[in-house]
Short mmCIF file of N, CA and C in Angstrom, two decimals:
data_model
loop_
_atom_site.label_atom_id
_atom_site.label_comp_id
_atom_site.label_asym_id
_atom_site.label_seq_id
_atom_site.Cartn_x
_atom_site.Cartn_y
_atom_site.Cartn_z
N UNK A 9 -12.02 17.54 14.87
CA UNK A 9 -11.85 16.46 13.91
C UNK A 9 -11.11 16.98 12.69
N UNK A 10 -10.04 15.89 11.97
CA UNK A 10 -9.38 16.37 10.66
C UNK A 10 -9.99 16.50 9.81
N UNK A 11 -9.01 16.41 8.68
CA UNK A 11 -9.91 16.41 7.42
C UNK A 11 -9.57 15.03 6.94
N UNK A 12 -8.61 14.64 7.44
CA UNK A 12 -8.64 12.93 7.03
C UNK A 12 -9.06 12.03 8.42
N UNK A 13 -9.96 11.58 7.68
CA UNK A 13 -11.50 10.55 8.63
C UNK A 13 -10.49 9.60 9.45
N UNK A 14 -9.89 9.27 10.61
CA UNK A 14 -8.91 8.49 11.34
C UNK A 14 -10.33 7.77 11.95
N UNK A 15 -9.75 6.45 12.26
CA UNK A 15 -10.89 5.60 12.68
C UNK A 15 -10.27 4.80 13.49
N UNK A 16 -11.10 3.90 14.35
CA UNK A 16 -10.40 2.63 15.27
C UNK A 16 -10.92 1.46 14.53
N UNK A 17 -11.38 1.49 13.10
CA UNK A 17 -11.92 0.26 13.00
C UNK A 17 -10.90 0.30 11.47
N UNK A 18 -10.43 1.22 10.74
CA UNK A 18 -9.71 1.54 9.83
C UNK A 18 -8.38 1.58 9.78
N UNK A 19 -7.14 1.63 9.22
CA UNK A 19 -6.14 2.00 8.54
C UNK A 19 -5.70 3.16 7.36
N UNK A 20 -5.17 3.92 7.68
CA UNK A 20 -4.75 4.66 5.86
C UNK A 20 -3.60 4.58 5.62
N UNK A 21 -3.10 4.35 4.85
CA UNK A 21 -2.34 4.71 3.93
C UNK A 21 -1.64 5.61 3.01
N UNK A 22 -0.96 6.32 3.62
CA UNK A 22 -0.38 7.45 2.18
C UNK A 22 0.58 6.36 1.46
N UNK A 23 0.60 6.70 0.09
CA UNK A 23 1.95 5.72 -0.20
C UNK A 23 1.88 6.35 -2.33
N UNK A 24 3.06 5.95 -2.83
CA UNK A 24 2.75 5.91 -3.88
C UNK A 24 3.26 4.26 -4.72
N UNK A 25 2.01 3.73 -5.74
CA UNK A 25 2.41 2.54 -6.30
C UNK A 25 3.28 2.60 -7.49
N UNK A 26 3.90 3.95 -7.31
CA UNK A 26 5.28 4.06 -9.02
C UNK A 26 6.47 3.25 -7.86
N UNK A 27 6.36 3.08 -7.01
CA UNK A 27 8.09 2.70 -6.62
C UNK A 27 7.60 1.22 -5.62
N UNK A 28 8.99 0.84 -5.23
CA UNK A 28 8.99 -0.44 -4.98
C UNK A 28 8.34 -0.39 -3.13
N UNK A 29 8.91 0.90 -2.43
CA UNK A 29 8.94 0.90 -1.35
C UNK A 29 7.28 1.30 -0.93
N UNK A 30 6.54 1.85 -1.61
CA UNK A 30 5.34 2.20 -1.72
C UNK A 30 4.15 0.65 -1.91
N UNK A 31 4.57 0.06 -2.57
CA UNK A 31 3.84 -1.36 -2.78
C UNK A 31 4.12 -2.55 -2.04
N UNK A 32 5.50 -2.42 -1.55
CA UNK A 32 5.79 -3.02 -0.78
C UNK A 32 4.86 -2.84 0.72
N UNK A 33 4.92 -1.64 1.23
CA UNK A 33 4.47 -1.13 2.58
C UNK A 33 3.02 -1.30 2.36
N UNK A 34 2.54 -0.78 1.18
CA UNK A 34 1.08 -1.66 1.06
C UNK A 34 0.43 -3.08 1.14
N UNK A 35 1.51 -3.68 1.04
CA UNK A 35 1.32 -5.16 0.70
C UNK A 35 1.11 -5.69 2.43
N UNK A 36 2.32 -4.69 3.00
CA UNK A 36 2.17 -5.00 4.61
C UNK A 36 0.93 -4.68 5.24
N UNK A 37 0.33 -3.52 4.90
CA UNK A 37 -0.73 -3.24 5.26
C UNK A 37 -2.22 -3.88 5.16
N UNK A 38 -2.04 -4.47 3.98
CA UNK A 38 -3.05 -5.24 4.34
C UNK A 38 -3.29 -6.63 4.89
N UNK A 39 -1.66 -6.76 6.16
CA UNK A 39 -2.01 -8.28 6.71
C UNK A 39 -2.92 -7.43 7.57
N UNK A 40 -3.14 -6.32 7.90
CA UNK A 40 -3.74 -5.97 9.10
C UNK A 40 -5.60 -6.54 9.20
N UNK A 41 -5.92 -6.49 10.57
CA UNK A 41 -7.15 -7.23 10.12
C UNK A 41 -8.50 -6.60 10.47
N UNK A 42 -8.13 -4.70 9.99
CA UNK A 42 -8.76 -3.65 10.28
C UNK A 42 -8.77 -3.56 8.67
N UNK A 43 -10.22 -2.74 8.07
CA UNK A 43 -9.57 -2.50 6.74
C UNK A 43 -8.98 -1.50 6.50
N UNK A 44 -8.31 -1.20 5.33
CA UNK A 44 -7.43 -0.37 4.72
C UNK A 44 -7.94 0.59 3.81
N UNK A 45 -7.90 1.96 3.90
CA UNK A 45 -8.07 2.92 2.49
C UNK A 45 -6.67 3.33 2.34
N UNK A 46 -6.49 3.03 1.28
CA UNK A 46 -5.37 3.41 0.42
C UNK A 46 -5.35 4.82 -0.16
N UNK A 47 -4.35 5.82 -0.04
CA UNK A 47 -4.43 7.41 -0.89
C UNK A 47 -3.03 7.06 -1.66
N UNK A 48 -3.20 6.45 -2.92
CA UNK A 48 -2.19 6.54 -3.76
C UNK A 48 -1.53 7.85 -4.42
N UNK A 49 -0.82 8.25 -4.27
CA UNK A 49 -0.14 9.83 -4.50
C UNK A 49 0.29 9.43 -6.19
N UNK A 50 0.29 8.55 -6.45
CA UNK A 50 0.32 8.87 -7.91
C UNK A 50 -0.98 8.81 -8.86
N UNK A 51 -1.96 8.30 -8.10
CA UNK A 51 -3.76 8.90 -8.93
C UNK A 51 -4.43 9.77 -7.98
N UNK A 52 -4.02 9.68 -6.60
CA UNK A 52 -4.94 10.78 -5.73
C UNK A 52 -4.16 11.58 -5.05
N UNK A 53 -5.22 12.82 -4.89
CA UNK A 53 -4.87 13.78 -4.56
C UNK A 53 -5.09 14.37 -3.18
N UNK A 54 -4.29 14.84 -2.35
CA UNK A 54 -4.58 15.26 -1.16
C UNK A 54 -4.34 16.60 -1.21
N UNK A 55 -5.21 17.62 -0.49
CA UNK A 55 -5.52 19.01 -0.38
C UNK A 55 -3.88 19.74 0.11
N UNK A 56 -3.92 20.95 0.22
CA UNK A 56 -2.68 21.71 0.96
C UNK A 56 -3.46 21.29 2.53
N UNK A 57 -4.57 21.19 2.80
CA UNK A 57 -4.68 21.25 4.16
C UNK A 57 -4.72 20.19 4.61
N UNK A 58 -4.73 18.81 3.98
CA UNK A 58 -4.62 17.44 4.24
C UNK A 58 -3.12 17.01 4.26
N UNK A 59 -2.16 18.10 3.49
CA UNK A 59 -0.81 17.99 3.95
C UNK A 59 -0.25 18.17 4.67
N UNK A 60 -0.95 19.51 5.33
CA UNK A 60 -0.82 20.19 6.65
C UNK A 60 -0.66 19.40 8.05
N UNK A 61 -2.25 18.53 7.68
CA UNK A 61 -3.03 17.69 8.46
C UNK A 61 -1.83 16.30 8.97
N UNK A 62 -1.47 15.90 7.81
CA UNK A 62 -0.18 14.83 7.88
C UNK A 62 1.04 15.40 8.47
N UNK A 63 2.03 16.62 8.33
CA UNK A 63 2.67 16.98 8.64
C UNK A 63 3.07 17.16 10.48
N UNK A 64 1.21 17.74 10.73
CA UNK A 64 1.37 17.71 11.92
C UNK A 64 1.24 16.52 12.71
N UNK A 65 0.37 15.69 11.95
CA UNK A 65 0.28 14.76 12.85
C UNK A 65 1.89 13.66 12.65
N UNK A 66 2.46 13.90 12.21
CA UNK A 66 4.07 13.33 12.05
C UNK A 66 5.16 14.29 13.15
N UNK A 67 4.41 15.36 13.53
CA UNK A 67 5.13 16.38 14.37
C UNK A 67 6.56 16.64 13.70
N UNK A 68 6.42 17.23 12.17
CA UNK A 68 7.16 17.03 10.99
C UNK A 68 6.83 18.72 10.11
N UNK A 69 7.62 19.07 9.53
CA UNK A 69 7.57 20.01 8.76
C UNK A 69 7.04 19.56 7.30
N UNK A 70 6.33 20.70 6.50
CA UNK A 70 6.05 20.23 5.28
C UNK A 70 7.04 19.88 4.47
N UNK A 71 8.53 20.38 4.38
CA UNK A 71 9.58 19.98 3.73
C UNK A 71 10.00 18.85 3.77
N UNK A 72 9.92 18.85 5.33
CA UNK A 72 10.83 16.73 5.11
C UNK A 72 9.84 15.53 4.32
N UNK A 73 8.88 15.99 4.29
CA UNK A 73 7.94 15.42 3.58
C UNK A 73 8.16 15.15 2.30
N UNK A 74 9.40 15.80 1.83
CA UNK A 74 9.56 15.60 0.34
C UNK A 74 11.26 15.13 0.30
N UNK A 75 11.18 14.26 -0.65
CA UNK A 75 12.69 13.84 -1.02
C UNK A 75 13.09 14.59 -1.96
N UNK A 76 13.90 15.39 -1.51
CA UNK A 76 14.74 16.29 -2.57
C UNK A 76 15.77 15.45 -2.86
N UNK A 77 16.08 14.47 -2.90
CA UNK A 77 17.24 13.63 -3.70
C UNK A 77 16.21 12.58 -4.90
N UNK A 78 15.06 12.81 -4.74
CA UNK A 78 14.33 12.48 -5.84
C UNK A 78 15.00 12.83 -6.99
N UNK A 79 14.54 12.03 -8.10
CA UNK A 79 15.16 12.41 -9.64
C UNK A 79 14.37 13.56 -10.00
N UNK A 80 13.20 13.54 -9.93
CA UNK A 80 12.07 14.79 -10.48
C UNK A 80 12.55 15.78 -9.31
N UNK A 81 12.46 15.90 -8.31
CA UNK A 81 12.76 16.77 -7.82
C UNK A 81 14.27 17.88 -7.76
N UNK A 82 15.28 17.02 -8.23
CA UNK A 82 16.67 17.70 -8.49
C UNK A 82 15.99 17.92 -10.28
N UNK A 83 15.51 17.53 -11.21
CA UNK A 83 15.63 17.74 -12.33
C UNK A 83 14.42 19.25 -12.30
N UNK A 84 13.54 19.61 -11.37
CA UNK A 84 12.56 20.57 -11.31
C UNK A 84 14.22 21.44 -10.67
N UNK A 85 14.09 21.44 -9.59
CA UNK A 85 15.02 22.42 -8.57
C UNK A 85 16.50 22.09 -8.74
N UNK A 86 17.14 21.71 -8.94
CA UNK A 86 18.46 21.11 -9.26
C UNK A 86 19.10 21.23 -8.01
N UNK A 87 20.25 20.71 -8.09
CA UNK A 87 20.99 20.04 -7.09
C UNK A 87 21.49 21.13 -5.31
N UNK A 88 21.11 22.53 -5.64
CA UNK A 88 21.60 23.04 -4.59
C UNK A 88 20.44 23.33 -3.88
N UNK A 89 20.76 23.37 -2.36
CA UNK A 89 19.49 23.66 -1.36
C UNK A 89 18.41 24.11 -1.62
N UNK A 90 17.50 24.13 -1.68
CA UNK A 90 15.96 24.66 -1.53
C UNK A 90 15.43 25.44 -0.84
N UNK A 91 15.57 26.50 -0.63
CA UNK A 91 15.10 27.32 0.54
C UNK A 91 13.45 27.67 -0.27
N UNK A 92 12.66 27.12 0.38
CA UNK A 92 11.01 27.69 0.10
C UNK A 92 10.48 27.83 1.55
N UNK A 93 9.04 28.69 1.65
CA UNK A 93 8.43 28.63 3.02
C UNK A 93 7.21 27.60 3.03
N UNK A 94 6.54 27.71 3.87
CA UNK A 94 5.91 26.49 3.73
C UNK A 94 4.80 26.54 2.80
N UNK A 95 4.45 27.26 2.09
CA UNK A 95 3.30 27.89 1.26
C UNK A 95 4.06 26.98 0.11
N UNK A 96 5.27 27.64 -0.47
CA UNK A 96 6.13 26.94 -1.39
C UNK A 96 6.09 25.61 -1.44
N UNK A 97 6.66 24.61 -0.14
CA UNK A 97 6.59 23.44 -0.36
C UNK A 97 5.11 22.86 -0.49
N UNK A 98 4.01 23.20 0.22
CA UNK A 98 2.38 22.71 -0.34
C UNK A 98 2.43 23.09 -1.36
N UNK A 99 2.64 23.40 -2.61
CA UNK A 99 2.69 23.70 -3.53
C UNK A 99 4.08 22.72 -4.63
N UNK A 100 4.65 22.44 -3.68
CA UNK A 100 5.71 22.13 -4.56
C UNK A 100 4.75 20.10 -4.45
N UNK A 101 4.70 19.36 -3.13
CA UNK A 101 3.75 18.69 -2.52
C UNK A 101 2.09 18.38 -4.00
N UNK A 102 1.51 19.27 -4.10
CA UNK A 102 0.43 19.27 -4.96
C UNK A 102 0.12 19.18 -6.19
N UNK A 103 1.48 19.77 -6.76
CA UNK A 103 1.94 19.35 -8.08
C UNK A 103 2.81 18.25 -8.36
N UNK A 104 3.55 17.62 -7.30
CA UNK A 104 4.40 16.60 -7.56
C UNK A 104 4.05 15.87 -6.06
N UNK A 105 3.07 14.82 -6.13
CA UNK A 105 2.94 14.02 -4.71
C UNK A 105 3.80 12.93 -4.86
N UNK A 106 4.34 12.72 -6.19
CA UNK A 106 5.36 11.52 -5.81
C UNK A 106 6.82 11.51 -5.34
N UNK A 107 6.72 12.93 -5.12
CA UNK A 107 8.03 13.34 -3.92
C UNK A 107 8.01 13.15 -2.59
N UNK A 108 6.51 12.79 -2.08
CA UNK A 108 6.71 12.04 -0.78
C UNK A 108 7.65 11.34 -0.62
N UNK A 109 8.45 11.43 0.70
CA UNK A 109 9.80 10.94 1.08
C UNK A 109 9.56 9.17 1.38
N UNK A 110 8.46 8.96 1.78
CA UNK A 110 8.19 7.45 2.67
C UNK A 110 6.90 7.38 2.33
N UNK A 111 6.58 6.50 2.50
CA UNK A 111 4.89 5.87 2.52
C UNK A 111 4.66 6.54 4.22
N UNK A 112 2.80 7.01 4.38
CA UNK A 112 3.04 7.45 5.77
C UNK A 112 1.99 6.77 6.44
N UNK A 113 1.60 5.71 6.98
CA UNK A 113 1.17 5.15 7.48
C UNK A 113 -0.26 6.27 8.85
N UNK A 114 -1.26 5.70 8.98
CA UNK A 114 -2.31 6.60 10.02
C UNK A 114 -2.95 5.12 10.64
N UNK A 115 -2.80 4.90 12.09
CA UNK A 115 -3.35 3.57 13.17
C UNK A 115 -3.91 4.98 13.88
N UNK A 116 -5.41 4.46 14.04
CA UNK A 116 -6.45 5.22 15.25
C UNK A 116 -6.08 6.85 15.00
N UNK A 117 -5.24 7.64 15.25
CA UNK A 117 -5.06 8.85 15.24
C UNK A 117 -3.41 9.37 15.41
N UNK A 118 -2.78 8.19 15.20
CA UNK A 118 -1.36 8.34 15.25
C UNK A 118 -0.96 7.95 13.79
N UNK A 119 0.16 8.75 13.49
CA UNK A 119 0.86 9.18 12.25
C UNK A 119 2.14 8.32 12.35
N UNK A 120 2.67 7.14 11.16
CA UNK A 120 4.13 6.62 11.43
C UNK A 120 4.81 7.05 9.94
N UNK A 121 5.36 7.65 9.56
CA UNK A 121 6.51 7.92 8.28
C UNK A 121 7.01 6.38 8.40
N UNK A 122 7.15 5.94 7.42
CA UNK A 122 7.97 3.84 6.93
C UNK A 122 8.51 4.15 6.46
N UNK A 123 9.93 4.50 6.59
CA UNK A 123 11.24 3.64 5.69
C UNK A 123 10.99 2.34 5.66
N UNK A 124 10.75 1.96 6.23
CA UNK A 124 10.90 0.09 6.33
C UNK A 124 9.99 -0.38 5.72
N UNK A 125 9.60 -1.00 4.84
CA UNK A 125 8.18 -1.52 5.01
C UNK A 125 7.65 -2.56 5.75
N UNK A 126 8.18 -3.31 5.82
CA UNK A 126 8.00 -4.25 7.08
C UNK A 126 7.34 -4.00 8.38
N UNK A 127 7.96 -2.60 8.59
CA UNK A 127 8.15 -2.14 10.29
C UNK A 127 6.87 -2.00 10.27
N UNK A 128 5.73 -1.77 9.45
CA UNK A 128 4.06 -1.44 9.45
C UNK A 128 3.65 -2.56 10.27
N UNK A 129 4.24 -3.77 10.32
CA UNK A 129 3.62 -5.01 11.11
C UNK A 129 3.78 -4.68 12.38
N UNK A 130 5.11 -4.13 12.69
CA UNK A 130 5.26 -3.47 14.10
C UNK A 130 4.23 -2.65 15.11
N UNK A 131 3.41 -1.41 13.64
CA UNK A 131 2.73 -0.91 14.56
C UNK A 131 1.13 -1.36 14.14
N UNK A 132 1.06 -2.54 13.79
CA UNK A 132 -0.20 -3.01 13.58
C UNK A 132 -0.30 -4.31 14.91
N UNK A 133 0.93 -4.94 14.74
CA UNK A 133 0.86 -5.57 15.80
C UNK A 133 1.02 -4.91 17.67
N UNK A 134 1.90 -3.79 17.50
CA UNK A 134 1.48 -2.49 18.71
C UNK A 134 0.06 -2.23 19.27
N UNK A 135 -0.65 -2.42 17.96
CA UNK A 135 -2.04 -1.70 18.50
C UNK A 135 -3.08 -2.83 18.53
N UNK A 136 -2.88 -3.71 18.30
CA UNK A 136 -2.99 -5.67 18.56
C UNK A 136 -3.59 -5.50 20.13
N UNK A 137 -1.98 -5.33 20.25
CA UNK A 137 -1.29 -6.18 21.89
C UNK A 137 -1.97 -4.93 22.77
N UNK A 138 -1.92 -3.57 22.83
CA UNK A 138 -2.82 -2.62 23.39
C UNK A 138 -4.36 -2.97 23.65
N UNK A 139 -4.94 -3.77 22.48
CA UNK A 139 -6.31 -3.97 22.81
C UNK A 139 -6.74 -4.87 23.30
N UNK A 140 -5.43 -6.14 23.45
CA UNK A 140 -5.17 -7.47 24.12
C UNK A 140 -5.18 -7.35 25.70
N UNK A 141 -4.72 -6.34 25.70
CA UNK A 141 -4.45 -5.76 27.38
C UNK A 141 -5.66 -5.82 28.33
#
């Protein structure tokens, strides 16, 4: 078992409510008709090992996890490549969670990264039609 509680009767949410794409994808989330815990990255905090925890379950590195075309993030590191190891980026992650790249969505024990926000209906309605079956 993780360290973040995945449920069949639940939803989570990573997301942050400073930006549009973050409130938006929340807003989707709660047509769902499972409830929702929300981990807002701009009042809460998730561990280095709860980043870990996300990373893998995205089958994702800790780096892409962060938007380095962020404004805070070029104004911390400035504009040329980033080479850190992964110790570096949980760290870079813990002090600045509103460099999450996407809101990251968690259904039952599967991990979705949203660009879209919308597309959350996709995999709420996915896991609908699975239990419809």
């Amino acid at each position: 078992m993780g360290l973040i509680a995945t449920s069949n009767n639940h939803i989570i949410l990573i997301y942050n409510s400073q930006n549009s794409t973050g409130n938006q994808a929340r807003a989707y989330a709660t047509t769902s008709e499972k409830s929702i815990f929300t981990i807002d990255t701009a009042k809460d905090t998730l561990t280095a090992t709860q980043w870990v925890e996300v990373a893998e379950g995205l089958q994702t590195t800790i780096s892409q996890l962060i938007d380095t075309k962020h404004p805070n993030f070029i104004q911390l590191f400035g504009n040329d490549e980033v080479k850190f190891d992964d110790s570096e980026w949980l760290k870079v992650l813990e002090k600045n969670p509103q460099l999450v790249s996407e809101p990251i969505l968690i259904v039952e024990s599967k991990y979705y990264k949203i660009a879209n926000p919308s597309s959350i209906t996709n995999y709420l309605d996915a896991n609908n039609s699975e239990k419809d079956l």
